[in-house]
Amino acid sequence: MSNDVAIVGIGMHPFGRHEGVSGMEQGAIAVRAALQDANVKWEDIEFAFGGSMAAGAPDTMVSMLGLTGLQFINVANGCATGGSALFSAVNTIKAGMAELGIAIGFDKHERGAFRVNTKGAGLSDWYGASGLALTTQFFGMKINRYMHDYGISHETLAKVGAKAFRNGAKNPMAWRRQELSEAQVAESAMLSYPLTQYMFCSPGEGGVALILAPAESAHKYTDKPVFLKAAAVRSRRFGSFEVMAPHIALEHSVGPTVDASKAAYEMAGMGPEDIDIAQLQDTEVGAEIMHMAENGFCEHGEQERMIAMGETEIGGRLPVNTDGGCLANGEPIGASGLRQVYENVLQLRGEAGARQVPNEPKTAYTHVYGAPGISGVTILAR
Amino acid sequence: MGQQVPVAEGVFTFPSESPHLIGSRCTNCGNHMFPTQGSCPKCASTDTEQVELANRGTLWTWTIQGYPPKAPPYAGDADPKSFEAFGVGYVELPGQVKVETRLTVADPDQLRIGMEMEMVLVPLTTDDDGNEVVTFAFAPTSTGVES
């Protein structure tokens, strides 16, 4: 992918819990902020891709934004919903079908862990009835095995949690803006061994919108365009270890993250050594640790040293989850992947305020992972 | 007091003195699956046969369910006051497949990757007719745990 699609406007509704504001209203507020950022009107937008898991059909939001007759397509792709909306919007521009489009993601989930719809996932009732089918169990089991195989310590898990809340405290859009110490993270309630309450993100609420245009016209809308160098989505292959799996094969293959990551690097003509900032899916602290290696940023097990050295802090060699990630922002499924892109655009523009990565970063990476074994990666550059 | 009934038909042999999980084997490539399914995710063949899976294996990974799952779908005790944590893991059945399962042990000090496990049935809840609903779990074998 060459420099042919640019992000020219970004908008966000704060993440968290917003009593009395519907998920779709949060999406509409994000859209209006993105329009203002790009200095365009809703009637200028030719197409939209919108995603939400639990807050209504996105295309009905035209009744809030204006009935302009635009092409509006709903996207539903599990935890990669936001990334898939962006992927679709990018390719619509690349195909030359339109000049100005928008990718929208919003959501509003009930409190507590996700209630699993086993039927919807193609599984039988006995699976959930028996006390299996919880996504939190998968995360506990994956990092427990990983700690066994690669020597990651419990202390490192707590360090990643404390970093998330430290970064979230610097982010006015974040849900959880209070710093927590490593001890507070480690000593909170054990939900799914070895993971405690503050090592997990929570389902939440929020909205994000991104306006896209061909690179050659980007300067009509913004002085600081950010270019999409790659956007890739991959599903799982035989032998990978995924969430919601009553069985896994004896033989092992890499997961969809590794495949999406490789595809994105190839599209961008870059490697992990070229990336200045990374937003990696951190459904829980172990996910961030494992995804560092799965996305090519280190060898398996090397995270123990990198995190101890502070290399993933905002001032470190490879800042990871600079906005506090899912841990501090919560996970409104439809919006979560687009939040990562929003953060990277701010960082590349140099507009990230108290959490700005120093030394004018030039490239930035996003990665989502979720049920039922799907991953989306983007690479941005200015 | 009613009878014992399985959480669902066709998941494990029942009634049985030595219960086994019921899975599928691909007759084309030999891949094993659980629960049964009519097509193979490895080679895409639609020729599969029903098989009883091994009822002993080794613990591949594990966690402990420390909070009550949402009910529904959970059929067991989800009352925060009386909920008891339970183990969950994948048990590797030699030459077949790794199956996700409840564990009879919920103590981190008594679980370790690689330990020998065997399948048992455990009570889950009581249905409207007073029957005891059972599901499958894996327990450390007598030689599997120290102390």
XYZ file of C-alpha atoms in Angstrom:
529
model
C 0.000 0.000 0.000
C 1.526 3.330 -0.931
C 0.710 6.722 0.559
C -2.641 6.804 -1.100
C -5.151 7.124 1.745
C -4.970 9.752 4.468
C -6.766 10.276 7.768
C -7.860 13.922 7.620
C -10.207 14.168 10.586
C -10.587 12.408 13.927
C -13.264 12.567 16.595
C -13.952 10.767 19.843
C -16.519 10.584 22.609
C -14.825 9.907 25.939
C -14.676 6.246 26.935
C -16.171 5.082 30.217
C -19.692 4.935 31.621
C -22.146 7.597 30.465
C -25.525 7.359 32.115
C -28.324 8.610 29.862
C -26.224 8.813 26.680
C -26.871 6.011 24.210
C -24.006 4.298 22.438
C -25.250 5.666 19.148
C -25.337 9.227 20.503
C -21.716 8.757 21.545
C -20.991 7.676 17.968
C -22.747 10.763 16.593
C -20.782 13.042 18.936
C -17.555 11.447 17.673
C -18.673 11.994 14.057
C -19.396 15.685 14.668
C -15.967 16.115 16.288
C -14.285 14.440 13.296
C -16.196 16.660 10.840
C -15.049 19.730 12.732
C -11.476 18.436 12.800
C -11.478 17.988 9.007
C -13.435 21.212 8.519
C -16.134 19.480 6.451
C -19.886 18.974 6.770
C -21.836 15.722 7.105
C -23.293 16.294 3.621
C -19.722 16.244 2.230
C -19.251 12.641 3.393
C -19.912 10.235 0.525
C -19.794 6.944 2.373
C -19.638 5.463 5.872
C -18.699 2.136 7.393
C -20.029 1.800 10.923
C -19.601 -0.855 13.603
C -21.298 -1.576 16.916
C -21.836 -4.858 18.743
C -24.437 -3.915 21.339
C -25.644 -0.360 20.661
C -27.834 -0.659 17.588
C -27.487 -0.746 13.806
C -24.970 2.008 12.977
C -26.679 3.102 9.760
C -29.703 4.312 11.732
C -27.526 7.114 13.118
C -28.201 9.107 9.943
C -31.420 10.206 11.655
C -29.183 12.026 14.174
C -26.591 13.296 11.698
C -28.676 14.142 8.647
C -30.481 12.175 5.942
C -28.105 12.922 3.102
C -28.537 9.686 1.182
C -24.917 8.603 1.625
C -23.786 4.987 1.241
C -23.760 3.583 4.783
C -22.641 -0.012 5.404
C -22.769 -1.733 8.787
C -19.799 -3.845 9.829
C -19.938 -6.599 12.445
C -16.715 -8.516 12.954
C -16.347 -9.311 16.632
C -13.485 -7.514 18.342
C -12.105 -6.490 14.944
C -15.282 -4.539 14.118
C -13.657 -1.099 14.241
C -10.597 -2.293 12.346
C -12.820 -3.896 9.730
C -14.804 -0.662 9.265
C -11.521 1.173 8.725
C -10.207 -1.532 6.389
C -13.370 -1.259 4.289
C -13.258 2.538 4.190
C -9.593 2.576 3.179
C -10.238 0.204 0.314
C -13.238 2.182 -0.897
C -10.975 5.235 -1.260
C -8.188 3.154 -2.829
C -10.651 1.771 -5.361
C -11.379 5.321 -6.475
C -15.052 5.001 -5.574
C -15.211 8.167 -3.464
C -13.264 11.204 -2.260
C -14.383 11.500 1.335
C -15.532 8.744 3.666
C -15.818 7.958 7.346
C -15.222 4.941 9.573
C -17.324 4.969 12.749
C -17.297 2.725 15.793
C -19.324 2.991 18.988
C -20.683 0.737 21.692
C -22.327 0.498 25.095
C -22.151 -2.816 26.966
C -23.825 -4.052 30.137
C -21.670 -4.075 33.249
C -19.454 -7.020 34.121
C -17.762 -9.596 31.929
C -19.218 -10.217 28.488
C -22.193 -12.565 28.571
C -21.287 -15.221 26.093
C -23.740 -16.097 23.344
C -22.712 -19.686 22.723
C -25.366 -20.193 20.029
C -24.169 -17.089 18.203
C -20.636 -18.473 18.293
C -21.756 -21.763 16.772
C -21.452 -23.633 20.093
C -23.938 -25.658 22.118
C -25.715 -24.652 25.334
C -23.876 -27.204 27.486
C -20.619 -25.292 26.946
C -21.760 -22.141 28.721
C -24.012 -24.092 31.114
C -21.001 -26.050 32.358
C -19.127 -22.880 33.344
C -16.818 -22.757 30.329
C -17.093 -20.237 27.459
C -15.848 -17.243 29.468
C -13.375 -15.095 27.562
C -11.544 -14.339 30.826
C -10.733 -18.051 31.213
C -9.009 -18.115 27.824
C -6.853 -15.128 28.737
C -5.875 -16.684 32.069
C -5.020 -19.990 30.406
C -3.042 -18.456 27.535
C -0.795 -16.314 29.738
C -0.414 -19.102 32.322
C 0.981 -21.387 29.632
C 3.092 -18.541 28.216
C 4.600 -17.772 31.648
C 5.448 -21.469 31.965
C 7.053 -21.614 28.508
C 8.882 -18.276 28.438
C 9.585 -17.309 32.053
C 7.327 -14.250 32.349
C 6.877 -13.351 36.039
C 3.842 -12.263 38.050
C 5.712 -8.991 38.734
C 5.801 -8.244 35.005
C 2.038 -8.710 34.789
C 1.571 -6.105 37.520
C 4.047 -3.693 35.867
C 1.991 -3.692 32.654
C -1.171 -2.904 34.629
C 0.461 -0.043 36.506
C 1.776 1.421 33.221
C -1.721 1.381 31.702
C -3.234 3.367 34.563
C -0.244 5.734 34.644
C -0.805 6.495 30.941
C -4.583 6.638 31.375
C -4.147 9.265 34.085
C -2.613 11.520 31.407
C -5.487 10.976 28.945
C -8.589 13.155 29.362
C -10.602 10.751 27.148
C -9.772 7.684 29.276
C -12.222 5.959 31.610
C -9.785 5.130 34.410
C -7.573 8.125 35.098
C -6.277 7.191 38.514
C -2.808 5.719 38.846
C -2.555 2.342 40.557
C 0.638 0.915 41.991
C 1.991 -2.485 41.001
C 0.962 -3.749 44.443
C -2.604 -2.480 44.017
C -2.830 -4.231 40.640
C -1.303 -7.458 41.954
C -3.387 -7.567 45.136
C -6.818 -6.857 43.614
C -9.322 -9.735 43.426
C -8.079 -12.813 41.558
C -10.570 -13.235 38.695
C -8.927 -15.820 36.481
C -5.553 -16.982 37.754
C -2.963 -15.502 37.254
C -4.977 -12.417 36.313
C -6.495 -10.055 38.896
C -9.303 -7.523 38.569
C -7.050 -4.598 37.596
C -5.167 -6.754 35.100
C -8.345 -6.993 32.996
C -10.110 -4.320 30.972
C -13.861 -3.985 31.320
C -16.564 -3.763 28.688
C -17.472 -0.071 28.477
C -18.811 2.720 26.294
C -17.461 5.197 23.789
C -17.310 6.274 20.171
C -14.649 7.116 17.574
C -14.858 8.430 14.009
C -12.115 8.811 11.399
C -12.489 10.729 8.120
C -10.505 9.463 5.138
C -9.524 11.030 1.835
C -7.111 10.253 -1.001
C -3.593 11.342 -0.065
C -3.362 13.827 -2.928
C -6.310 15.835 -1.607
C -5.487 15.467 2.098
C -4.096 18.993 2.443
C -7.483 20.434 1.497
C -8.704 19.284 4.911
C -5.743 19.306 7.266
C -2.192 20.598 7.707
C -1.238 17.349 9.393
C -2.481 14.395 7.373
C -1.574 10.940 8.600
C -1.236 8.224 5.976
C -2.497 4.656 6.141
C 0.462 2.537 5.084
C -1.290 -0.741 5.801
C -4.554 -2.202 7.092
C -4.922 -5.976 7.353
C -7.452 -8.318 8.977
C -6.877 -12.068 9.425
C -8.825 -14.972 10.929
C -7.379 -18.038 12.636
C -5.727 -21.044 11.048
C -5.801 -24.683 12.082
C -3.791 -25.333 15.228
C -3.902 -21.884 16.790
C -5.078 -21.362 20.398
C -8.090 -19.050 20.484
C -10.829 -17.796 22.725
C -14.046 -19.901 22.913
C -12.555 -23.201 21.801
C -13.942 -26.456 23.309
C -10.967 -28.179 21.711
C -7.619 -27.200 20.251
C -5.468 -29.283 17.966
C -2.350 -31.054 19.183
C -0.289 -29.443 16.465
C 0.493 -25.769 16.965
C 0.328 -22.906 14.491
C 0.706 -19.169 14.997
C -2.433 -17.131 15.659
C -4.169 -14.534 13.472
C -2.138 -11.733 15.071
C 1.080 -13.061 13.552
C -0.574 -13.413 10.144
C -2.189 -9.949 10.197
C 1.056 -8.410 11.423
C 3.161 -9.961 8.658
C 0.628 -8.918 6.022
C 0.640 -5.336 7.318
C 4.447 -5.069 7.390
C 4.566 -6.373 3.839
C 1.940 -3.882 2.636
C 3.760 -1.004 4.323
C 7.207 -2.105 3.171
C 8.358 -1.843 6.779
C 9.456 -4.067 9.612
C 8.926 -3.879 13.371
C 12.247 -2.025 13.704
C 10.697 0.878 11.763
C 7.812 1.403 14.207
C 8.002 4.260 16.739
C 4.808 3.625 18.790
C 2.503 0.610 19.179
C -1.053 0.270 20.444
C -1.503 -3.457 21.128
C -4.663 -5.283 22.192
C -4.527 -5.413 25.983
C -7.749 -7.097 26.974
C -5.613 -8.004 29.946
C -1.967 -7.474 30.844
C -0.854 -10.851 29.526
C -2.283 -10.044 26.113
C -0.105 -6.937 25.839
C 2.967 -8.964 26.783
C 2.271 -11.802 24.329
C 1.224 -9.426 21.552
C 4.578 -7.627 21.762
C 6.197 -10.812 20.467
C 3.357 -11.874 18.157
C 3.604 -8.521 16.378
C 7.332 -8.907 15.887
C 8.589 -6.358 18.410
C 10.657 -8.877 20.382
C 11.388 -12.568 20.833
C 9.147 -14.636 23.114
C 10.343 -14.138 26.674
C 12.297 -10.966 25.938
C 9.378 -8.937 27.340
C 10.500 -9.701 30.890
C 13.661 -7.654 30.394
C 12.079 -4.981 28.152
C 9.345 -4.190 30.653
C 11.745 -4.190 33.612
C 13.890 -1.674 31.677
C 10.882 0.563 30.964
C 11.223 0.183 27.202
C 7.435 0.234 26.662
C 6.869 3.391 28.725
C 5.989 6.679 26.970
C 9.643 7.740 27.096
C 10.978 4.274 26.253
C 12.371 2.699 23.100
C 8.951 1.398 21.964
C 6.058 3.089 23.804
C 3.108 0.669 24.027
C -0.496 1.702 24.708
C 0.270 5.357 25.257
C -3.385 6.269 25.929
C -3.762 3.607 28.618
C -5.018 0.968 26.196
C -8.112 -1.121 26.832
C -7.065 -1.422 30.469
C -7.595 2.288 31.175
C -10.165 2.987 28.463
C -12.381 -0.091 28.685
C -13.499 -1.986 25.643
C -16.548 -0.798 23.749
C -16.110 -3.440 21.065
C -17.197 -1.386 18.036
C -14.987 1.578 18.945
C -11.935 -0.057 20.480
C -9.825 -0.609 17.347
C -10.549 2.914 16.124
C -9.497 4.365 19.503
C -6.024 2.968 18.886
C -5.862 4.677 15.485
C -7.186 7.929 16.977
C -4.386 7.841 19.563
C -1.761 7.215 16.909
C -3.005 10.121 14.793
C -2.743 12.422 17.834
C 0.771 11.145 18.556
C 1.937 11.571 14.950
C 0.456 15.085 14.830
C 2.269 15.900 18.085
C -1.066 16.693 19.771
C -1.117 14.054 22.513
C -0.558 16.529 25.356
C 0.778 15.158 28.629
C 1.277 11.716 27.135
C 3.014 12.867 23.924
C 5.806 10.511 22.897
C 9.020 12.579 22.605
C 11.249 12.972 19.542
C 8.477 13.451 16.950
C 7.431 9.886 16.159
C 6.957 9.170 12.465
C 5.330 5.728 12.385
C 2.703 4.072 14.543
C 1.147 0.613 14.747
C -2.242 -0.669 15.957
C -3.335 -4.216 16.711
C -6.672 -5.678 17.806
C -7.407 -9.271 18.738
C -10.608 -10.957 19.786
C -13.272 -13.587 19.464
C -13.478 -15.952 17.732
C -9.818 -15.703 16.733
C -9.522 -12.587 14.589
C -6.934 -9.857 14.395
C -6.584 -6.480 12.683
C -3.409 -4.425 12.235
C -2.803 -0.927 10.859
C 0.412 0.978 10.225
C 0.279 4.764 10.058
C 2.957 7.265 9.036
C 3.101 11.020 8.715
C -34.371 -37.220 45.152
C -34.427 -37.567 41.387
C -31.991 -39.258 39.092
C -28.676 -38.151 37.669
C -28.976 -36.620 34.175
C -26.275 -35.310 31.819
C -26.046 -31.560 31.023
C -26.680 -32.527 27.392
C -26.957 -35.706 25.350
C -24.033 -36.697 23.179
C -21.290 -34.786 25.001
C -20.040 -37.747 27.088
C -21.028 -41.399 27.494
C -23.847 -41.681 30.031
C -24.592 -43.619 32.077
C -21.155 -45.144 32.177
C -18.853 -46.557 34.819
C -15.924 -45.048 32.995
C -17.224 -41.932 31.229
C -15.558 -40.713 28.032
C -16.071 -37.552 26.007
C -17.700 -38.129 22.625
C -15.823 -36.518 19.757
C -15.292 -36.915 16.047
C -12.435 -38.289 14.028
C -11.849 -37.255 10.431
C -11.713 -40.415 8.348
C -9.642 -38.580 5.737
C -6.805 -37.054 7.784
C -7.288 -38.546 11.264
C -7.812 -35.182 13.017
C -9.835 -35.364 16.247
C -12.507 -32.883 17.305
C -14.631 -32.181 20.380
C -17.608 -31.971 20.515
C -18.686 -33.931 17.450
C -18.724 -32.130 14.152
C -19.473 -33.174 10.626
C -16.620 -31.439 8.838
C -12.911 -31.278 9.521
C -11.269 -27.883 10.189
C -7.887 -29.317 9.190
C -8.559 -30.831 5.753
C -12.163 -29.653 5.102
C -13.366 -33.236 4.558
C -17.024 -33.882 5.392
C -16.338 -37.519 6.311
C -16.107 -37.757 10.079
C -16.958 -40.575 12.477
C -18.055 -40.444 16.092
C -15.453 -41.703 18.580
C -15.022 -41.968 22.345
C -12.031 -39.825 23.271
C -9.389 -40.920 25.774
C -10.410 -40.274 29.390
C -6.868 -39.699 30.638
C -4.346 -37.094 29.604
C -2.023 -34.357 30.822
C -2.823 -30.815 31.908
C -1.728 -28.430 29.116
C -2.745 -25.167 30.786
C -5.170 -24.038 33.475
C -6.840 -21.135 35.264
C -9.282 -20.741 38.147
C -12.734 -19.247 37.625
C -12.713 -16.887 40.583
C -16.050 -15.087 40.096
C -19.553 -16.398 39.310
C -20.186 -16.693 35.574
C -23.302 -14.907 34.304
C -26.418 -17.075 34.501
C -27.654 -17.803 31.949
C -25.771 -19.316 30.272
C -24.167 -20.771 33.443
C -26.345 -23.476 35.014
C -24.358 -23.872 38.247
C -24.407 -21.756 41.396
C -23.889 -18.127 40.345
C -24.883 -16.574 43.668
C -21.895 -14.462 44.786
C -22.577 -15.448 48.418
C -22.305 -19.192 47.884
C -20.291 -19.421 44.634
C -17.238 -21.634 44.869
C -14.302 -21.063 42.528
C -13.555 -23.900 40.126
C -10.611 -24.834 37.947
C -10.703 -24.731 34.135
C -8.051 -26.154 31.864
C -7.106 -27.863 28.654
C -6.216 -31.520 28.967
C -4.106 -33.011 26.216
C -5.458 -36.445 25.236
C -2.476 -38.301 23.767
C -2.580 -38.628 19.988
C -6.014 -36.992 19.802
C -6.773 -33.420 20.825
C -6.698 -30.948 23.732
C -10.127 -30.541 25.352
C -11.348 -27.621 27.432
C -12.765 -28.793 30.738
C -13.660 -27.963 34.313
C -11.125 -29.216 36.832
C -12.031 -30.697 40.191
C -9.201 -28.736 41.816
C -9.277 -24.946 42.287
C -6.042 -24.460 44.209
C -3.043 -23.015 42.299
C -0.704 -24.983 44.551
C -2.246 -28.260 43.449
C -2.188 -27.633 39.698
C 0.813 -27.792 37.427
C 1.234 -28.004 33.685
C 2.022 -31.562 32.617
C 0.297 -33.378 35.501
C -1.747 -36.540 34.833
C -5.522 -36.093 34.742
C -8.542 -38.346 34.352
C -12.152 -37.622 33.502
C -14.954 -37.698 36.062
C -18.525 -36.422 36.232
C -19.380 -33.634 38.686
C -22.730 -32.226 39.883
C -23.649 -28.893 38.281
C -27.176 -28.098 39.464
C -30.579 -29.627 40.193
C -33.238 -29.358 37.502
C -36.960 -28.586 37.946
C -37.745 -32.294 38.303
C -35.275 -32.733 41.142
C -32.710 -34.503 38.981
C -29.033 -33.912 39.605
C -27.520 -32.443 36.412
C -23.922 -33.542 35.872
C -21.206 -32.319 33.560
C -17.672 -33.507 32.870
C -14.490 -32.458 34.615
C -10.932 -33.697 34.876
C -9.329 -34.620 38.185
C -5.684 -35.158 39.033
C -4.973 -38.893 39.054
C -3.915 -40.373 42.359
C -0.302 -40.231 41.191
C -0.664 -36.759 39.721
C -0.457 -34.576 42.822
C 2.006 -34.442 45.644
C 0.533 -34.516 49.158
